[in-house]
Coordinates of C-alpha atoms and ligand atoms in Angstrom, one line a residue:
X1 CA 144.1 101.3 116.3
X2 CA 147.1 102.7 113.7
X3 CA 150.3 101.0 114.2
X4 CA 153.4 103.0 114.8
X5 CA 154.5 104.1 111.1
X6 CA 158.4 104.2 112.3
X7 CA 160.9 101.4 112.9
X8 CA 164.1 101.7 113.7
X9 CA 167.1 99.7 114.7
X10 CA 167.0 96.8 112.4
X11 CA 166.5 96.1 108.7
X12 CA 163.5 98.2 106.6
X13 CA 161.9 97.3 104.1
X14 CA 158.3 98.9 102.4
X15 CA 156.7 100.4 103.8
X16 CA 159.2 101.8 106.4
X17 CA 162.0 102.1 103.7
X18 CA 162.0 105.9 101.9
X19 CA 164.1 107.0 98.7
X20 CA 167.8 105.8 98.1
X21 CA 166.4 105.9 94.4
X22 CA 169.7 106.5 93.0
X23 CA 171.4 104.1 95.2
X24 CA 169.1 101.1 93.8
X25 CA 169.5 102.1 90.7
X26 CA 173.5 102.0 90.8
X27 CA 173.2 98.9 92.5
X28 CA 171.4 97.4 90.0
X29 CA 173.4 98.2 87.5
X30 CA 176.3 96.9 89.5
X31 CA 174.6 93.7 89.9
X32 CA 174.0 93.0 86.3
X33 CA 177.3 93.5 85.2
X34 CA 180.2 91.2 86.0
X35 CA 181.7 93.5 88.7
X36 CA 181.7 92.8 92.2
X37 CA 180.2 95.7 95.2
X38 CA 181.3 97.1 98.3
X39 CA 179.0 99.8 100.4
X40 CA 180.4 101.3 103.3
X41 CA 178.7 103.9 105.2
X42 CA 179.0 104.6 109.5
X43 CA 176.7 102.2 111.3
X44 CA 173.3 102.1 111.3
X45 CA 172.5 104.2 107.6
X46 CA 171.0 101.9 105.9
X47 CA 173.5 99.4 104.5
X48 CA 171.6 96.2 105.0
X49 CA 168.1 97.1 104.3
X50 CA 169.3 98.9 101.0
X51 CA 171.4 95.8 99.8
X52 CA 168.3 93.6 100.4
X53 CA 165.8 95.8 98.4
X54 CA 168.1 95.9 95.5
X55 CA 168.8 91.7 95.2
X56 CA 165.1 91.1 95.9
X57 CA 164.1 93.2 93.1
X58 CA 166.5 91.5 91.2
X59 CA 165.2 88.3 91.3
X60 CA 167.7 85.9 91.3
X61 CA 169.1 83.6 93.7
X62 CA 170.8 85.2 96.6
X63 CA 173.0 84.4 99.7
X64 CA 173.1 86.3 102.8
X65 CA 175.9 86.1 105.0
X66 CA 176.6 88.0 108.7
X67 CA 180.0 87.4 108.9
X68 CA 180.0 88.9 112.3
X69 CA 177.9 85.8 113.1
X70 CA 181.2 83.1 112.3
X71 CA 183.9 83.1 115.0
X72 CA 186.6 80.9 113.1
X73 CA 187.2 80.1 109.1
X74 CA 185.5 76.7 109.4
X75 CA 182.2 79.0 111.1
X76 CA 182.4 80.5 107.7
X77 CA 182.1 77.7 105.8
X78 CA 179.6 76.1 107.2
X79 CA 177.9 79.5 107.3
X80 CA 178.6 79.8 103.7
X81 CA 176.9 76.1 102.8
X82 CA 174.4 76.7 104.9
X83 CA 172.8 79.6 103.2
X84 CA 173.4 78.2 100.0
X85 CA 171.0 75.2 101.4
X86 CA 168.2 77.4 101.8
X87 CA 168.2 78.7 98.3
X88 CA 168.4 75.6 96.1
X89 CA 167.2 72.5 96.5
X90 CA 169.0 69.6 98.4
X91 CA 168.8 67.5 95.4
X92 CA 171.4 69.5 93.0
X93 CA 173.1 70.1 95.7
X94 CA 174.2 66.9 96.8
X95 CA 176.2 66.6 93.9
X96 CA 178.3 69.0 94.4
X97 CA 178.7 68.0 97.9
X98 CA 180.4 65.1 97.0
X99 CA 183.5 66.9 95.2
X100 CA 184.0 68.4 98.8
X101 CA 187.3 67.0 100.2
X102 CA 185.9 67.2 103.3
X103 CA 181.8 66.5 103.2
X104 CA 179.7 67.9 105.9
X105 CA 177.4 66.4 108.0
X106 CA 173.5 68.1 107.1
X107 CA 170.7 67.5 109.4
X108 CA 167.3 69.3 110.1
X109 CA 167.6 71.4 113.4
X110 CA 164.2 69.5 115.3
X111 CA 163.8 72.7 117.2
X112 CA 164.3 75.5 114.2
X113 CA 163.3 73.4 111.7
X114 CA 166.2 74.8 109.9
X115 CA 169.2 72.7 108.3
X116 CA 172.3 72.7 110.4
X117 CA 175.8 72.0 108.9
X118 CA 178.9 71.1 110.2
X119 CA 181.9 69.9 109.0
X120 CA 184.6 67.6 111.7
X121 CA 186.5 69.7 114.3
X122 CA 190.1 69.8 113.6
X123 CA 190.5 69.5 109.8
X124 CA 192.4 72.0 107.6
X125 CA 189.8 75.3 107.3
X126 CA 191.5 76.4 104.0
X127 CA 190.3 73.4 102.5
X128 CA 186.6 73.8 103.7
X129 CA 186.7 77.7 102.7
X130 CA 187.6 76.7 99.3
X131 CA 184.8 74.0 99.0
X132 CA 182.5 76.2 100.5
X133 CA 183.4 79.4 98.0
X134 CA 183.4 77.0 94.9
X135 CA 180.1 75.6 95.9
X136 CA 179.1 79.1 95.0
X137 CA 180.3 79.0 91.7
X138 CA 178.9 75.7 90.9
X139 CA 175.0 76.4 91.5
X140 CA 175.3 79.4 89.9
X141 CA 174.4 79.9 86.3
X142 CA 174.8 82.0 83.5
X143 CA 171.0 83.3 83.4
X144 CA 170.8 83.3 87.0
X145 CA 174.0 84.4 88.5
X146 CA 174.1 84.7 92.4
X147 CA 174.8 87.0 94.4
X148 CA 176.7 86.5 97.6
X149 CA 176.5 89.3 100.1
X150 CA 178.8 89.5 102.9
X151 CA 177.7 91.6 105.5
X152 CA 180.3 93.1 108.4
X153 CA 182.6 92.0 105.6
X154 CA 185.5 94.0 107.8
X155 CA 184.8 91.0 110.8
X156 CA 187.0 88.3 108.6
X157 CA 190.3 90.4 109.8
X158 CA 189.4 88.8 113.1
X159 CA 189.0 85.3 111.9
X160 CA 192.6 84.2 110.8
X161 CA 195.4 85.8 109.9
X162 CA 195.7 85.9 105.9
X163 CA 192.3 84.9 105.1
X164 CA 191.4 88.1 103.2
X165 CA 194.1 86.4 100.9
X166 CA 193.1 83.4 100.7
X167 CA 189.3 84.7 99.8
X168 CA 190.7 86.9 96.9
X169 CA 192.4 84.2 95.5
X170 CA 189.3 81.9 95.2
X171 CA 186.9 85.0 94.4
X172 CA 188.8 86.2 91.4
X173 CA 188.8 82.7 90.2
X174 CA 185.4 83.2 89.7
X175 CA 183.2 84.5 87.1
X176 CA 179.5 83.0 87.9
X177 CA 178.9 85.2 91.2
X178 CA 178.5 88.8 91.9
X179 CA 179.6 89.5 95.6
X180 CA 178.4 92.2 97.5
X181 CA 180.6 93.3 101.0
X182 CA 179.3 95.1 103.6
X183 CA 180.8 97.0 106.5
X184 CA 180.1 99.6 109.0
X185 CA 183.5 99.9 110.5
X186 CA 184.5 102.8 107.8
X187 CA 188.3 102.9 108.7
X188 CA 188.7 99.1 108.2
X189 CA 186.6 98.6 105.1
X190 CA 188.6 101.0 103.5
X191 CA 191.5 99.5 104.1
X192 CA 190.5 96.4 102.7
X193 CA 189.5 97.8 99.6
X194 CA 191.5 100.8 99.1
X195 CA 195.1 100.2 100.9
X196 CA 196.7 99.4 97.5
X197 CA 199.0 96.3 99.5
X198 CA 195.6 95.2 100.2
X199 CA 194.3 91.5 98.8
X200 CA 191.3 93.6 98.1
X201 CA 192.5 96.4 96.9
X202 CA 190.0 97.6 93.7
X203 CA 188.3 94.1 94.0
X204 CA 185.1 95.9 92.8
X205 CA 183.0 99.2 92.5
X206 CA 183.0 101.3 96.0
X207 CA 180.2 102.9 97.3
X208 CA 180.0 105.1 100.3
X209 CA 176.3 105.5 101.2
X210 CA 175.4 109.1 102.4
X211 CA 172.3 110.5 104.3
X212 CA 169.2 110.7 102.8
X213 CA 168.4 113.7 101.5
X214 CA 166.3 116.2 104.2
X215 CA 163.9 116.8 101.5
X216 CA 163.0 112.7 101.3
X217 CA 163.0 112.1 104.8
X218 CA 161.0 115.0 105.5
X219 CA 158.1 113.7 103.3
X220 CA 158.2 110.4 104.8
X221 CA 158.5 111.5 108.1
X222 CA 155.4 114.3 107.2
X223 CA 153.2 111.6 106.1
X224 CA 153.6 109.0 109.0
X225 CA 152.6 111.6 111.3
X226 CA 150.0 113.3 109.4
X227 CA 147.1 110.2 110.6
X228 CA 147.8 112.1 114.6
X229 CA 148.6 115.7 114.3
X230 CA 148.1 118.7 112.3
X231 CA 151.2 119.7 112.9
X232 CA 153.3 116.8 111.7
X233 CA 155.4 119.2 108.8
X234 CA 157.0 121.4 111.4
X235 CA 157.7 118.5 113.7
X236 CA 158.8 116.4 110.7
X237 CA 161.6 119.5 110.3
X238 CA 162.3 119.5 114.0
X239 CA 162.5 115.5 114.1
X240 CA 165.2 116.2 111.0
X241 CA 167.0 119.0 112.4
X242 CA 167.3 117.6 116.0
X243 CA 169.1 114.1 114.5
X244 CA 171.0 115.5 112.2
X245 CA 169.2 113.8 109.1
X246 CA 170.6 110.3 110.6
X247 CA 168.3 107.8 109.4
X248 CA 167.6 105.0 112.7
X249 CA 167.8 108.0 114.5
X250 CA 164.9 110.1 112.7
X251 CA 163.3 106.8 113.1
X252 CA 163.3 106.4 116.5
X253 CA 162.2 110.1 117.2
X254 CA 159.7 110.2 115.2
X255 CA 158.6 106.5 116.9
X256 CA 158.7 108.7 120.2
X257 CA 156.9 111.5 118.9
X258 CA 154.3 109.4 117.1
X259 CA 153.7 107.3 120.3
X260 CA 153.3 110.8 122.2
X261 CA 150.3 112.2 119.7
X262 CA 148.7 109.3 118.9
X263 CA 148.2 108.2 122.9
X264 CA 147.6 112.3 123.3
X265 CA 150.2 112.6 126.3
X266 CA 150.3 116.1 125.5
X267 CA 149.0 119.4 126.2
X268 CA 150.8 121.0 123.5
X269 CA 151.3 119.1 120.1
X270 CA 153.8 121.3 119.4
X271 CA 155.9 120.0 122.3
X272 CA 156.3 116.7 120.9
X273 CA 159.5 116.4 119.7
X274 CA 161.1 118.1 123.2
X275 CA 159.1 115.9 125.2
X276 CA 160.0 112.5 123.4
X277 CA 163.9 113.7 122.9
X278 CA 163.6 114.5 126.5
X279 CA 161.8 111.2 127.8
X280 CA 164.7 109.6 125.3
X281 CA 167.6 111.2 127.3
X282 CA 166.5 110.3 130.7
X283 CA 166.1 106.8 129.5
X284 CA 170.0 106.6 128.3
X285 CA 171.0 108.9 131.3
X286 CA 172.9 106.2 132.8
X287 CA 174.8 105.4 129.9
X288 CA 176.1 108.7 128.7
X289 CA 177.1 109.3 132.1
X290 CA 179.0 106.3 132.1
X291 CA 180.1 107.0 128.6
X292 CA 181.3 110.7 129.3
X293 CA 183.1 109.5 132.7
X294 CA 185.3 107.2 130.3
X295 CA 186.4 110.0 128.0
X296 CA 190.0 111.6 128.4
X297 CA 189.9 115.6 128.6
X298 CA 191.1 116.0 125.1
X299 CA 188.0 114.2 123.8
X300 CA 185.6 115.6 125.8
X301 CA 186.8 118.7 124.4
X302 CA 185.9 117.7 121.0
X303 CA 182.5 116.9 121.8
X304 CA 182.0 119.5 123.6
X305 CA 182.8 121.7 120.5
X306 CA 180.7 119.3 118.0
X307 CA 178.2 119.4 120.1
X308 CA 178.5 123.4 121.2
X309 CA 180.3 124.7 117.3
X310 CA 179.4 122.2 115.2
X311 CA 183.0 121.9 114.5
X312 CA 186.5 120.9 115.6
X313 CA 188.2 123.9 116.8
X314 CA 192.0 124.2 118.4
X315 CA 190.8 126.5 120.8
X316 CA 192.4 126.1 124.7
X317 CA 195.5 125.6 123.3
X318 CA 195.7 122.0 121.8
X319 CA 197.4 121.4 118.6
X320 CA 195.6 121.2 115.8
X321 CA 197.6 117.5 115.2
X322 CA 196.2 116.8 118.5
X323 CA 193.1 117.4 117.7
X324 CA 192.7 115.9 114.4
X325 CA 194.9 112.5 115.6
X326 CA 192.2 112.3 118.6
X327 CA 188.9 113.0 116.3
X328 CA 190.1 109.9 114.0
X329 CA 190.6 107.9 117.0
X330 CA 186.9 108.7 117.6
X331 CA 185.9 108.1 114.5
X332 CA 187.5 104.6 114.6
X333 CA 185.9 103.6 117.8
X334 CA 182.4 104.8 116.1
X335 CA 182.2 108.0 118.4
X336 CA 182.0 110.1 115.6
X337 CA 181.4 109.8 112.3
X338 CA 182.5 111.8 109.4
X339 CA 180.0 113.6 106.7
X340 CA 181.0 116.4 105.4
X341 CA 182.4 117.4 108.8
X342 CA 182.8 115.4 111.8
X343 CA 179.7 114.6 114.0
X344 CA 178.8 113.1 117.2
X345 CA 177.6 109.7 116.1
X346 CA 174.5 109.5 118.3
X347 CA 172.3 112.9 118.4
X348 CA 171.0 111.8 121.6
X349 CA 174.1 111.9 123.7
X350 CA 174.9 114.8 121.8
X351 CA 171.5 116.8 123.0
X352 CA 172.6 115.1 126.6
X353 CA 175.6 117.0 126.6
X354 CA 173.9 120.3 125.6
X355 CA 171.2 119.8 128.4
X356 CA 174.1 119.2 130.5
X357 CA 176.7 122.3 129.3
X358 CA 174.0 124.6 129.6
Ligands
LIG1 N1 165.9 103.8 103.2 C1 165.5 104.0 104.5 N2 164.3 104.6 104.8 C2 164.0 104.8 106.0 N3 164.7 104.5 107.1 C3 165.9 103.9 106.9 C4 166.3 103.6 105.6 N4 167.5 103.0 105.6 C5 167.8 102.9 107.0 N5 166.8 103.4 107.7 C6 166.8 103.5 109.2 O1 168.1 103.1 109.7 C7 168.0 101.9 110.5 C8 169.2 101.0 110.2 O2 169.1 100.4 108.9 P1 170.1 99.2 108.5 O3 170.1 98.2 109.6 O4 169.8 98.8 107.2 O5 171.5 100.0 108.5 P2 173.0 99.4 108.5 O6 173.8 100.4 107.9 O7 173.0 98.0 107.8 O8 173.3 99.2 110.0 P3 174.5 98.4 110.7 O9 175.7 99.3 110.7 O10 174.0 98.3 112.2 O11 174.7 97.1 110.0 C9 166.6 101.2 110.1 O12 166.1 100.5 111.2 C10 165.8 102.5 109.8 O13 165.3 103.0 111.0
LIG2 MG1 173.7 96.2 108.6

């Protein structure tokens, strides 16, 4: 039997990744030039997966690093050496281990069969950040210049106070490594690369990934669901419509819907898409109650109108200050995120709320 033709939640790659054309090929160019790159976008659009397509087709060495996954500087480092382990081999590396101040301790992980690093407890994590960062710069060459992608770049805030200064200063040093930073958190990427007091301010190009376009999702959407029903272009719209083009979110829909046709758990094909954003709802019901219980009036207002208008509106007497100061607080906590308007984040809560308005 088929598989499922949707994924959602995680990285994509082919064959569940669609378009973003335009977005590889600016990447791309980014990455050959000497600049480095920073993509910001609200979570869950497609950061990651895109960033991965474009290095791979790149071909040249690359490093990956979650810095979500490091709680403290010296984390980082290791992190940092650690990655840069898996991509050349042990033998030029050592070299440059040895110009470390401090040298880590490598060993193979029995049970991962991965390589584990660590450096002593309790010695000065500037100095292994620099090591770690100039490590970088040394395995890189000319003809194959890394690239070093930092991923929830925003996270290092909430490592040490100061350290996006002391990264700047070793970065721009640099001239062998492209870096690519990646965050979700849109109020806090930009003000690391946009607040002009910021060590980052104009470190590199800025990209602010959008939707894809409905026309491109549409097709994909059409053509994984074409294998169980006949119907799969007006559900594909519906699918589109009902998520508000959000990418994981068409994704898992359309996983819903797929599962629904292709086990026939319907009288109606046509019903699909109500049935699984239904089934979907009851499943989170918990949650949202939860979720809604939390909210002050003021904001409950405001997703009341996104989800009612489509809009903010100073109806019922609030200011508009009010209203606009308590959106961004919204936005910030990843309630909302801002497109061309402002929109509830997750379509399903928002289709809750209409069920439960009505
Ligand atoms: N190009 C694409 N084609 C199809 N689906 C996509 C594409 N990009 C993203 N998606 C959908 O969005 C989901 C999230 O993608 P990804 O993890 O790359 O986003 P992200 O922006 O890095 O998320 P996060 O904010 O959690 O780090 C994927 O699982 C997939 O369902
Ligand atoms: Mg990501």
């Amino acid at each position: 039997m088929a598989n499922n033709p949707f994924k959602y939640g995680t990285i994509v790659q082919e064959p569940y990744f669609t378009d973003r054309k335009e977005e590889l090929a600016t990447i791309k160019e980014s990455l050959n030039s000497a600049n480095h790159l920073i993509l910001i976008s609200p979570r869950r659009f497609g950061k990651t997966s895109l960033i991965l397509k474009a290095v791979h087709a790149t071909k040249r060495p690359y490093i990956f690093i979650n810095v979500q996954r490091a709680v403290s500087t010296a984390d980082l480092a290791e992190l940092i050496v650690k990655e840069t382990l898996k991509r050349y081999p042990l033998e030029r590396i050592k070299s440059f281990l040895k110009h470390f101040r401090i040298i880590p301790t490598i060993s193979i992980n029995p049970i991962t069969n991965g390589i584990d690093v660590t450096f002593n407890p309790g010695v000065d994590s500037n100095i292994l950040l620099e090591d770690a960062l100039g490590l970088l710069e040394m395995v890189s060459t000319k003809k194959e210049r890394l690239i070093a992608v930092f991923d929830e770049f925003q996270e290092i805030l909430t490592l040490e106070k100061g350290i996006d200064k002391k990264l700047r200063a070793i970065m721009q040093e640099q001239s062998l490594v492209n870096y690519v930073f990646l965050g979700s958190q849109e109020s806090m990427m930009t003000s690391i690369f946009e607040k002009v007091k910021s060590p980052f301010y104009h470190f590199g190009q800025l990209m602010h990934l959008k939707k894809i376009p409905f026309e491109d999702f549409h097709q994909y959407v059409q053509e994984g669901l074409s294998a169980v029903t006949t119907e799969s272009n007006d559900l594909a719209k519906r699918i589109l419509n009902i998520t508000g083009c959000h990418p994981d979110y068409i994704q898992q829909l359309a996983a819903s819907v797929w599962d629904l046709l292709n086990y026939k758990k319907l009288d109606r094909e046509a019903d699909a898409v109500d049935t699984a954003m239904t089934q979907l709802i009851a499943v989170h019901d918990l949650d949202f109650e939860r979720l809604w219980t939390g909210f002050t009036k003021n904001e409950r207002r405001i997703l009341r109108d996104l989800a009612t208008l489509g809009k903010l509106s100073s109806k019922d007497g609030y200011a508009t200050s009010t209203t606009y100061s308590t959106a961004s607080r919204m936005l910030k906590a990843g309630y909302l995120i801002k497109t061309e308007t402002y929109e509830i984040e997750d379509p399903f809560f928002k289709n809750w709320l209409l069920t439960r308005l009505s």
